[in-house]
Amino acid sequence: MQLASMHREDVKAALRKSFGSIFAFERAHDLPRKSVSDVLRGRPNQRVTSAIQQALDRPAPGNQRLTR
């Protein structure tokens, strides 16, 4: 899903589903504290935006399809 087309609360929810918290996401990607909030408020940062987009492109744990 594209970051630009998502509501900021949906982005935060998707990150929480995958990482447990926004802070855990920032820590896992070696990003400054509050950097996700800054991007979602409109302050551009290519490194943070790329990390968010990559996380959104991966399926959240537990949402993988089961095959028989």
Short mmCIF file of C-alpha atoms in Angstrom, two decimals:
data_model
loop_
_atom_site.label_atom_id
_atom_site.label_comp_id
_atom_site.label_asym_id
_atom_site.label_seq_id
_atom_site.Cartn_x
_atom_site.Cartn_y
_atom_site.Cartn_z
CA MET A 1 0.00 0.00 0.00
CA GLN A 2 1.25 3.49 -0.77
CA LEU A 3 2.08 5.77 2.13
CA ALA A 4 0.71 8.85 0.34
CA SER A 5 -2.72 7.29 -0.12
CA MET A 6 -3.12 6.15 3.51
CA HIS A 7 -4.53 8.05 6.46
CA ARG A 8 -1.85 8.71 9.08
CA GLU A 9 -3.70 6.68 11.73
CA ASP A 10 -3.79 3.70 9.34
CA VAL A 11 -0.04 4.02 8.85
CA LYS A 12 0.55 4.10 12.60
CA ALA A 13 -1.75 1.09 13.11
CA ALA A 14 0.08 -0.90 10.43
CA LEU A 15 3.44 -0.13 12.05
CA ARG A 16 2.11 -1.09 15.49
CA LYS A 17 0.81 -4.41 14.10
CA SER A 18 4.22 -5.26 12.73
CA PHE A 19 6.53 -3.80 15.40
CA GLY A 20 4.41 -3.44 18.56
CA SER A 21 4.90 0.32 18.76
CA ILE A 22 6.05 3.27 16.71
CA PHE A 23 9.08 3.61 18.99
CA ALA A 24 10.03 -0.04 18.33
CA PHE A 25 9.80 0.63 14.58
CA GLU A 26 12.05 3.69 14.91
CA ARG A 27 14.53 1.75 17.04
CA ALA A 28 14.56 -1.22 14.63
CA HIS A 29 15.37 1.08 11.71
CA ASP A 30 17.81 3.30 13.62
CA LEU A 31 15.60 6.36 13.14
CA PRO A 32 15.42 9.39 15.42
CA ARG A 33 12.67 9.44 18.04
CA LYS A 34 9.46 11.08 16.76
CA SER A 35 10.67 10.90 13.14
CA VAL A 36 7.58 8.93 12.07
CA SER A 37 5.32 11.55 13.63
CA ASP A 38 7.24 14.29 11.83
CA VAL A 39 6.79 12.58 8.45
CA LEU A 40 3.10 11.93 9.07
CA ARG A 41 2.65 15.62 9.94
CA GLY A 42 4.14 16.66 6.62
CA ARG A 43 7.81 17.23 7.38
CA PRO A 44 9.59 15.43 4.53
CA ASN A 45 12.40 13.01 5.32
CA GLN A 46 13.34 10.54 2.59
CA ARG A 47 15.06 8.04 4.89
CA VAL A 48 12.08 7.78 7.24
CA THR A 49 9.57 7.72 4.38
CA SER A 50 11.48 4.89 2.69
CA ALA A 51 11.60 2.86 5.91
CA ILE A 52 7.86 3.31 6.46
CA GLN A 53 7.08 2.38 2.86
CA GLN A 54 9.19 -0.79 3.08
CA ALA A 55 7.43 -1.78 6.31
CA LEU A 56 4.02 -1.21 4.72
CA ASP A 57 4.95 -3.33 1.71
CA ARG A 58 5.70 -6.35 3.91
CA PRO A 59 2.75 -8.35 5.26
CA ALA A 60 2.11 -7.98 8.98
CA PRO A 61 2.91 -11.05 11.11
CA GLY A 62 -0.07 -13.35 11.30
CA ASN A 63 -1.56 -12.03 8.05
CA GLN A 64 0.22 -14.50 5.76
CA ARG A 65 -1.92 -16.84 3.75
CA LEU A 66 -1.99 -20.42 4.87
CA THR A 67 -1.38 -23.02 2.19
CA ARG A 68 -2.49 -26.60 2.33
#
